[in-house]
mmCIF file of C-alpha atoms in Angstrom:
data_model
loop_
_atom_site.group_PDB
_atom_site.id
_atom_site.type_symbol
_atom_site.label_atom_id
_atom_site.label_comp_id
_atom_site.label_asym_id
_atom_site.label_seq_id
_atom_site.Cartn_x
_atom_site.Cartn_y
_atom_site.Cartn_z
ATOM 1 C CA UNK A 1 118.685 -158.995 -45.980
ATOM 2 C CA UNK A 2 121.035 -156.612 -47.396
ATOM 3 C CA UNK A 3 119.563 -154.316 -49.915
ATOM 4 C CA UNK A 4 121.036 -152.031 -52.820
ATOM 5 C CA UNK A 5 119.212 -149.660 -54.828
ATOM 6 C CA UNK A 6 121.132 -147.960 -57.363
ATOM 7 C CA UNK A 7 119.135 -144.778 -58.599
ATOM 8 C CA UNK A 8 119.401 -141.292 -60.009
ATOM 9 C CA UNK A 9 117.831 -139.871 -57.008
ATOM 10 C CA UNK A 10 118.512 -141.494 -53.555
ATOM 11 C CA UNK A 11 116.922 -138.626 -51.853
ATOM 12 C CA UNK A 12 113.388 -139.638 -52.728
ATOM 13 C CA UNK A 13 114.457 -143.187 -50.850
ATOM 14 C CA UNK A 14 116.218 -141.708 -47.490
ATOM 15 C CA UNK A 15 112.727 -141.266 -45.871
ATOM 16 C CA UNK A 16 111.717 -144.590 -46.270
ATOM 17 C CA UNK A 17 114.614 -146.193 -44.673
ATOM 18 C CA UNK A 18 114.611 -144.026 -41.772
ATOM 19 C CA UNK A 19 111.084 -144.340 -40.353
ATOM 20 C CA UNK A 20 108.308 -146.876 -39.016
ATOM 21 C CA UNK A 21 109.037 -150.408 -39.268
ATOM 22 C CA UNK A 22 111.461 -150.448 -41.898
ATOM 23 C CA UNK A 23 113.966 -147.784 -39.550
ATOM 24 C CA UNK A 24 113.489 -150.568 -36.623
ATOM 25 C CA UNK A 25 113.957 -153.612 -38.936
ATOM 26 C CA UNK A 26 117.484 -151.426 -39.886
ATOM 27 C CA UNK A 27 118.180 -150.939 -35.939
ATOM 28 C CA UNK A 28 117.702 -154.384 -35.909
ATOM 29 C CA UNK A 29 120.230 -155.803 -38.329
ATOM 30 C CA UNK A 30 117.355 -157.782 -39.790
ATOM 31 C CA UNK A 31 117.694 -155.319 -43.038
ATOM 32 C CA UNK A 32 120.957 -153.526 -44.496
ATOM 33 C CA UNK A 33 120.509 -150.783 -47.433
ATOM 34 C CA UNK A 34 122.927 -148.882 -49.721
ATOM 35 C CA UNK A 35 122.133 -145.907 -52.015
ATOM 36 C CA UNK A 36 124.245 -146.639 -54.933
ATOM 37 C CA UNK A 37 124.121 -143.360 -57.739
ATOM 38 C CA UNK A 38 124.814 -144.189 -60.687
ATOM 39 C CA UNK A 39 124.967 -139.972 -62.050
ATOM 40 C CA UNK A 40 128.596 -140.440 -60.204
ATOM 41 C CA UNK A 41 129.745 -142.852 -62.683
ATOM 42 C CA UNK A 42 129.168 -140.713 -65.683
ATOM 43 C CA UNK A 43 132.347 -139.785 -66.939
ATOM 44 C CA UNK A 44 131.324 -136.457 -69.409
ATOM 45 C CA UNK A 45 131.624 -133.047 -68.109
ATOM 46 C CA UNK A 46 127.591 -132.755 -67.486
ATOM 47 C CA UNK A 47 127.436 -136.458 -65.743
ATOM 48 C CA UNK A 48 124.665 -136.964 -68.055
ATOM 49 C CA UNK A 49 122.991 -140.691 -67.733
ATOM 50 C CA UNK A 50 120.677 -140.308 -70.466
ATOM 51 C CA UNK A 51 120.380 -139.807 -74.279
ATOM 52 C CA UNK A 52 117.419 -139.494 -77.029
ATOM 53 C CA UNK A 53 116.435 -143.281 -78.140
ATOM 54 C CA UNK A 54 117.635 -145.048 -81.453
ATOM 55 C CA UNK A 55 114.699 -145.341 -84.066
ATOM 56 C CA UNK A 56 113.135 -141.950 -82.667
ATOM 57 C CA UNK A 57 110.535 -141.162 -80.219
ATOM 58 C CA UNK A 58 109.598 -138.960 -77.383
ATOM 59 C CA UNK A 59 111.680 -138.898 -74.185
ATOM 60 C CA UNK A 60 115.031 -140.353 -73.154
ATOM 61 C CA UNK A 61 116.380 -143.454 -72.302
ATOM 62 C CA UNK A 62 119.147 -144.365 -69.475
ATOM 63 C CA UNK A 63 122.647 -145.267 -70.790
ATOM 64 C CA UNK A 64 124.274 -148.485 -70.330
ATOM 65 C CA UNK A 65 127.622 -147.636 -69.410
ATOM 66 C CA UNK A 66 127.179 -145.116 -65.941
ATOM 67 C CA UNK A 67 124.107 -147.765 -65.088
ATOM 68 C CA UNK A 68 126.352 -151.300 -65.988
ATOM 69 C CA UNK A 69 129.546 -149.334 -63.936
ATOM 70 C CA UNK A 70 127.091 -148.751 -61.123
ATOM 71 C CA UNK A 71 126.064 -152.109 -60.982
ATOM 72 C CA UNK A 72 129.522 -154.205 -61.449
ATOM 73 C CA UNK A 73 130.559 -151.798 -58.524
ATOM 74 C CA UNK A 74 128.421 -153.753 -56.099
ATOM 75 C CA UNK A 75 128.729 -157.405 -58.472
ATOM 76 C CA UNK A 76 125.509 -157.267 -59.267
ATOM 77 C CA UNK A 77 125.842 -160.405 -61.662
ATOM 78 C CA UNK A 78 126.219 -162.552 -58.272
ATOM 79 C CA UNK A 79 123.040 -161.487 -56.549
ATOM 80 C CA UNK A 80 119.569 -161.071 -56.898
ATOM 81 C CA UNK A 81 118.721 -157.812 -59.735
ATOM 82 C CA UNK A 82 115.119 -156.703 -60.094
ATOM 83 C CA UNK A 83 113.920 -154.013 -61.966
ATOM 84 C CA UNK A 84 110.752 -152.319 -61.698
ATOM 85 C CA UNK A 85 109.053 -151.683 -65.019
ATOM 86 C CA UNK A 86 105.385 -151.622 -66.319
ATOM 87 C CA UNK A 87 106.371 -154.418 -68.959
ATOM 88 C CA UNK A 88 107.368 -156.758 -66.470
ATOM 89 C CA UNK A 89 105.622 -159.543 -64.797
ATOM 90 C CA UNK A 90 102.809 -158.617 -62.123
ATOM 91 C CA UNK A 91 104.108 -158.267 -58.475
ATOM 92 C CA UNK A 92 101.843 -160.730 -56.166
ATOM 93 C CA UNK A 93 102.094 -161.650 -52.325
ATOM 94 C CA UNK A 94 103.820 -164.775 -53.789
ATOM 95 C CA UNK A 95 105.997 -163.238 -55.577
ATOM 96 C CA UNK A 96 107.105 -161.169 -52.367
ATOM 97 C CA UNK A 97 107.569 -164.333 -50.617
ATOM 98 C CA UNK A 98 110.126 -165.237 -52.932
ATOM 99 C CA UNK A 99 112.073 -162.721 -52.958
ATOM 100 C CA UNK A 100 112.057 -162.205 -49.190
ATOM 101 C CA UNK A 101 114.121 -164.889 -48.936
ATOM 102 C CA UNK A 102 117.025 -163.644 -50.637
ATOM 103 C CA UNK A 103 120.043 -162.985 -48.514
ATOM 104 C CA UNK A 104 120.683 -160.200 -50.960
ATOM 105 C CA UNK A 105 119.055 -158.069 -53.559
ATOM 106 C CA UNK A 106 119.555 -154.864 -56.130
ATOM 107 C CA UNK A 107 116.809 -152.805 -57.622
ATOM 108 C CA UNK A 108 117.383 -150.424 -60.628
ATOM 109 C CA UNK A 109 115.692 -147.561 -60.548
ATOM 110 C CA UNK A 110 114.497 -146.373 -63.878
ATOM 111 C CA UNK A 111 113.495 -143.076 -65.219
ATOM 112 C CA UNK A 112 112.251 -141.590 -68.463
ATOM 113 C CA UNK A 113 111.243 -144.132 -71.290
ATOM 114 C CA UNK A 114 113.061 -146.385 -69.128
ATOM 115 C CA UNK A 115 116.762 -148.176 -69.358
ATOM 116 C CA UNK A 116 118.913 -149.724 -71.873
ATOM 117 C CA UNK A 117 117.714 -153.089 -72.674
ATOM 118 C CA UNK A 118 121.203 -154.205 -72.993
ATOM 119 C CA UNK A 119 121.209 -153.557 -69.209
ATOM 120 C CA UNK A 120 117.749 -155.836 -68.684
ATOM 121 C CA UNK A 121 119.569 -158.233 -70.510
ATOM 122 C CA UNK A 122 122.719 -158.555 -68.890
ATOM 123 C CA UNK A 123 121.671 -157.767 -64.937
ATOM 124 C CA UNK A 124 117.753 -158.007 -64.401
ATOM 125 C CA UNK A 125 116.874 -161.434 -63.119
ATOM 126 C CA UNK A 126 113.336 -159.997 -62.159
ATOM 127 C CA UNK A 127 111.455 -157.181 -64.301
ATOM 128 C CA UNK A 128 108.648 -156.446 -62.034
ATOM 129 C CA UNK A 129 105.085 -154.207 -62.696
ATOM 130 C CA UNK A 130 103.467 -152.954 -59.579
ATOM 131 C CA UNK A 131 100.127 -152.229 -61.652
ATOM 132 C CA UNK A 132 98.934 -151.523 -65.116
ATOM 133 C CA UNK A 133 99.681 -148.000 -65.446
ATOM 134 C CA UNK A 134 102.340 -146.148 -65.843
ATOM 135 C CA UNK A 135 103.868 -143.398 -63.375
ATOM 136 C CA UNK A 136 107.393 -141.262 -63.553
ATOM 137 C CA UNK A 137 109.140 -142.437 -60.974
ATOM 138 C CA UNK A 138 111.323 -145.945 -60.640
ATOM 139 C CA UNK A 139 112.199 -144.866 -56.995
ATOM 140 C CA UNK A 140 108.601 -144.981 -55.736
ATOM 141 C CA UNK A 141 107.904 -148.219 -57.785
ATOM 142 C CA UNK A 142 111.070 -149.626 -56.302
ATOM 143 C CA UNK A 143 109.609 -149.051 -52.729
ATOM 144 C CA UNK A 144 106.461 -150.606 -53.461
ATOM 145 C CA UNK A 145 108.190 -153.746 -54.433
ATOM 146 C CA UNK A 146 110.928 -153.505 -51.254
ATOM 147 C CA UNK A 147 107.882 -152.965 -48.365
ATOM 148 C CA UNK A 148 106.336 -155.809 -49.555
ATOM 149 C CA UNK A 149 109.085 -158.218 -49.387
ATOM 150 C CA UNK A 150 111.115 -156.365 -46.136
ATOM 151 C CA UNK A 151 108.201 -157.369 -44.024
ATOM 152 C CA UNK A 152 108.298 -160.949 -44.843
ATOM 153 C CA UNK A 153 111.287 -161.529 -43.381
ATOM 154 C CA UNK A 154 111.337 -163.305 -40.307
ATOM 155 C CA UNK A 155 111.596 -161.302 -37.380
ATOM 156 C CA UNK A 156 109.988 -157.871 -38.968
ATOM 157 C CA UNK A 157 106.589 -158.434 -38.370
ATOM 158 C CA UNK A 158 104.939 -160.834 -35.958
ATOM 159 C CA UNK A 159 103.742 -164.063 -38.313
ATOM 160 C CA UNK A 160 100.181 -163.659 -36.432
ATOM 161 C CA UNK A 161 99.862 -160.427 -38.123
ATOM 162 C CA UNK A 162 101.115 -161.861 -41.225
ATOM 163 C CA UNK A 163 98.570 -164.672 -41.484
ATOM 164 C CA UNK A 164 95.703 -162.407 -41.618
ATOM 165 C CA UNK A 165 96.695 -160.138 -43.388
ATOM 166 C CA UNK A 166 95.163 -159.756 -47.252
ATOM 167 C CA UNK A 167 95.916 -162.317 -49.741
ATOM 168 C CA UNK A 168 96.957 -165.008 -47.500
ATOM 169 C CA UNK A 169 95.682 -167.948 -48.058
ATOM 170 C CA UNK A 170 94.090 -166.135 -51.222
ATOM 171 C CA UNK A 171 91.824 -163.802 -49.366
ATOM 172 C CA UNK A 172 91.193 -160.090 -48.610
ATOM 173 C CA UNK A 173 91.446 -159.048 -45.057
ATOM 174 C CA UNK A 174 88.307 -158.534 -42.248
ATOM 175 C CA UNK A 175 87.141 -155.784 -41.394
ATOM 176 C CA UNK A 176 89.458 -154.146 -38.254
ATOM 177 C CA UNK A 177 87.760 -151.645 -35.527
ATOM 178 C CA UNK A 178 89.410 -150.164 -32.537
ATOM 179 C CA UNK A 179 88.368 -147.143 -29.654
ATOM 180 C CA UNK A 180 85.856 -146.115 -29.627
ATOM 181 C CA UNK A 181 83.052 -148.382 -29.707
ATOM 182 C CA UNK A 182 80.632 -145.945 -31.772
ATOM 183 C CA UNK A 183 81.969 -143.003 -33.932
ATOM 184 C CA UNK A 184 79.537 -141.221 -35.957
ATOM 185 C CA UNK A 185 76.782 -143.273 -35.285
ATOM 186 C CA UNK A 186 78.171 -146.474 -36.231
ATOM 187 C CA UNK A 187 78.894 -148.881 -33.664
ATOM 188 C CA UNK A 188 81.332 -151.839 -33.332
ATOM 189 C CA UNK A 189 79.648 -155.121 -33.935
ATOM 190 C CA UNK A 190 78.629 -156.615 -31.338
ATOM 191 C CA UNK A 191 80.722 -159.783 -31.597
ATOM 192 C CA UNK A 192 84.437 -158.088 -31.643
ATOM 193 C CA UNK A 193 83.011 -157.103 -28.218
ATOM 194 C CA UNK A 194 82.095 -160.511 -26.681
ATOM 195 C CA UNK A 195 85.098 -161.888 -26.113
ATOM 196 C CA UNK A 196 83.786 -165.353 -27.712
ATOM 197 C CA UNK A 197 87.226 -166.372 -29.891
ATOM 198 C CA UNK A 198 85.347 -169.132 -31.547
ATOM 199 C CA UNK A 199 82.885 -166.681 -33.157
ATOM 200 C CA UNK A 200 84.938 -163.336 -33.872
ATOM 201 C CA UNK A 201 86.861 -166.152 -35.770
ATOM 202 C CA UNK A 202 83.850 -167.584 -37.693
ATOM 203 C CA UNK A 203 82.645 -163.482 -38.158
ATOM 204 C CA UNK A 204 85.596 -162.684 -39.633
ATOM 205 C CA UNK A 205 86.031 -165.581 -41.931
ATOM 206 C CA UNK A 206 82.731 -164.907 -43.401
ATOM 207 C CA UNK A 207 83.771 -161.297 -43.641
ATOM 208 C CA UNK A 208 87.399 -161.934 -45.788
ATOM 209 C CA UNK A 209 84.658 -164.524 -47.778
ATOM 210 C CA UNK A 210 82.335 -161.439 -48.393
ATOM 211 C CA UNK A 211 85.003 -158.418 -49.143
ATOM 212 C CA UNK A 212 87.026 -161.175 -51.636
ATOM 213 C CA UNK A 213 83.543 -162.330 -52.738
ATOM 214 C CA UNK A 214 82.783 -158.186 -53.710
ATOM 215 C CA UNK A 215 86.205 -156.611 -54.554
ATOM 216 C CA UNK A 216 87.864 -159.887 -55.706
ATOM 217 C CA UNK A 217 86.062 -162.444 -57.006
ATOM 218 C CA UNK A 218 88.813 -163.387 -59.048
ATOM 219 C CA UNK A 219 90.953 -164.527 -56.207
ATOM 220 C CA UNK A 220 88.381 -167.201 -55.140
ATOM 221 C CA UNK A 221 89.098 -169.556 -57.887
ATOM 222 C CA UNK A 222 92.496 -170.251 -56.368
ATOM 223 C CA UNK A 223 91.629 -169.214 -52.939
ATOM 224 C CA UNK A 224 92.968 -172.500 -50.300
ATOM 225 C CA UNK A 225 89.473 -172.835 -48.521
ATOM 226 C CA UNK A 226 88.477 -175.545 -45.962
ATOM 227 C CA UNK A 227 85.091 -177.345 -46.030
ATOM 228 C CA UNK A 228 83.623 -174.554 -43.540
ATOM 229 C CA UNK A 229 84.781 -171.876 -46.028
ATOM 230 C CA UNK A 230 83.330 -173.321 -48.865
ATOM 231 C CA UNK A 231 79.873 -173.574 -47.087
ATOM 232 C CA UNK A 232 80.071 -169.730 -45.786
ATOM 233 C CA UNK A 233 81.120 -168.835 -49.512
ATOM 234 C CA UNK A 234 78.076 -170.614 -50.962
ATOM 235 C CA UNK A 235 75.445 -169.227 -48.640
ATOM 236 C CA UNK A 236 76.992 -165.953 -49.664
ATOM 237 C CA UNK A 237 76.678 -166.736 -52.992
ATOM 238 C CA UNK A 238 73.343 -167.679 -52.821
ATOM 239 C CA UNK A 239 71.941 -164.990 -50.573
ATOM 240 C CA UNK A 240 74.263 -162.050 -51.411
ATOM 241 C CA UNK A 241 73.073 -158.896 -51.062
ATOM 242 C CA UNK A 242 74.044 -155.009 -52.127
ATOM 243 C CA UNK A 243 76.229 -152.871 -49.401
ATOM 244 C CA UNK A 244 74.911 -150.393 -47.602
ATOM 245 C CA UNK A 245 77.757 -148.256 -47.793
ATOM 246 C CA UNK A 246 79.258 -146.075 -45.827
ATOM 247 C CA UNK A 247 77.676 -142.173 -44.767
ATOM 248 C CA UNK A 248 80.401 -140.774 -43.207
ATOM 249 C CA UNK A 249 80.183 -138.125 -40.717
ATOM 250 C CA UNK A 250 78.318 -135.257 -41.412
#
């Protein structure tokens, strides 16, 4: 995949793309980036890409013509343009699916009160929220959106690792312990430890059932579940208790 990002500020992106998995799915070929600035397509003395709003109002708004020059630089009108922007349309594992399998695709990074909408309405195929709330920066949105779709793609993570992760098949992750086998007085259950496949897999079904069951409830009314799932679900249901929680280490 072969990915643009055209921005005000590429340097809060160059980190990103040059460590962990994302450097090796680079090294790989199996992902291709450009930093496209769109400040260098300003054609005033200051290079200034933004300007007070019509109608009044705090803050400032990014102008169409550096932004629209930036993108028709790369033809963004034949590929893939999403935008990330608190008014858009919720970002879900699905969604990332999608998207993953685009050959290509450019993100806008917006600052401010935002863009244009002229430019939402003649580039954006996908305006895209990460979250209800709000936060300054369309770079670190943008990134959000871009690891959760980069790892999709085939080749960048192992699909084992994939199919248990969160959300798929519309549940939370288990529970995950490694060395040693008790910190702070809390001890690895027993089962991860016996080497029986048949029931670390049944433990850690009923475990994705209980976390979605607490933290997501929500999730469970579309959640794909098998007749075994739906029998672990209802005895937690019916006998479900209050945490613990957790002590720490003191």
């Amino acid at each position: 995949m072969k990915i643009q990002i055209v921005t005000l500020f590429p340097e809060i992106l160059e980190g990103f793309f040059e460590n962990s998995i994302m450097k090796r799915a680079v090294q790989s070929g199996s992902v291709e980036y450009e930093f496209v600035n769109f400040r260098s397509f300003a054609t005033d003395k200051h290079q200034s890409c933004d300007d007070v709003p019509y109608g009044g109002g705090a803050g400032m708004v990014i102008k169409c013509d550096p932004l629209c020059k930036a993108l028709d630089s790369i033809k963004a009108k034949e590929k893939r343009v999403v935008y990330a922007s608190p008014s858009g349309k919720r970002l879900s594992q699905a969604y990332a699916e999608e998207l993953s399998k685009e050959d290509e695709l450019v993100f806008i990074c917006g600052h401010y009160e935002g863009i244009d909408q002229r430019v939402i309405d003649l580039y954006v195929d996908d305006e895209i929220s990460i979250g209800d709330y709000v936060i300054s920066s369309g770079e670190v949105s943008t990134l959000v959106i871009i690891d959760a779709v980069y790892r999709l793609i085939d080749g960048v993570i192992s699909s084992d690792s994939l199919s248990e992760e969160s959300f798929h098949g519309g549940l939370l992750e288990y529970p995950q312990y490694t060395r040693p086998e008790t910190y702070c007085s809390k001890d690895v259950p027993d089962v991860l430890l016996s080497g029986h496949h048949a029931k670390i897999g049944q433990w850690r079904l009923q475990k994705r059932l209980e976390k979605t069951l607490l933290n997501r409830p929500d999730l469970l009314e579309t959640a794909s579940l098998d007749v075994n799932s739906r029998k672990i679900l209802n005895a937690l249901k019916e006998h479900s208790a209050k945490g613990t929680g957790d002590d720490g280490c003191n």
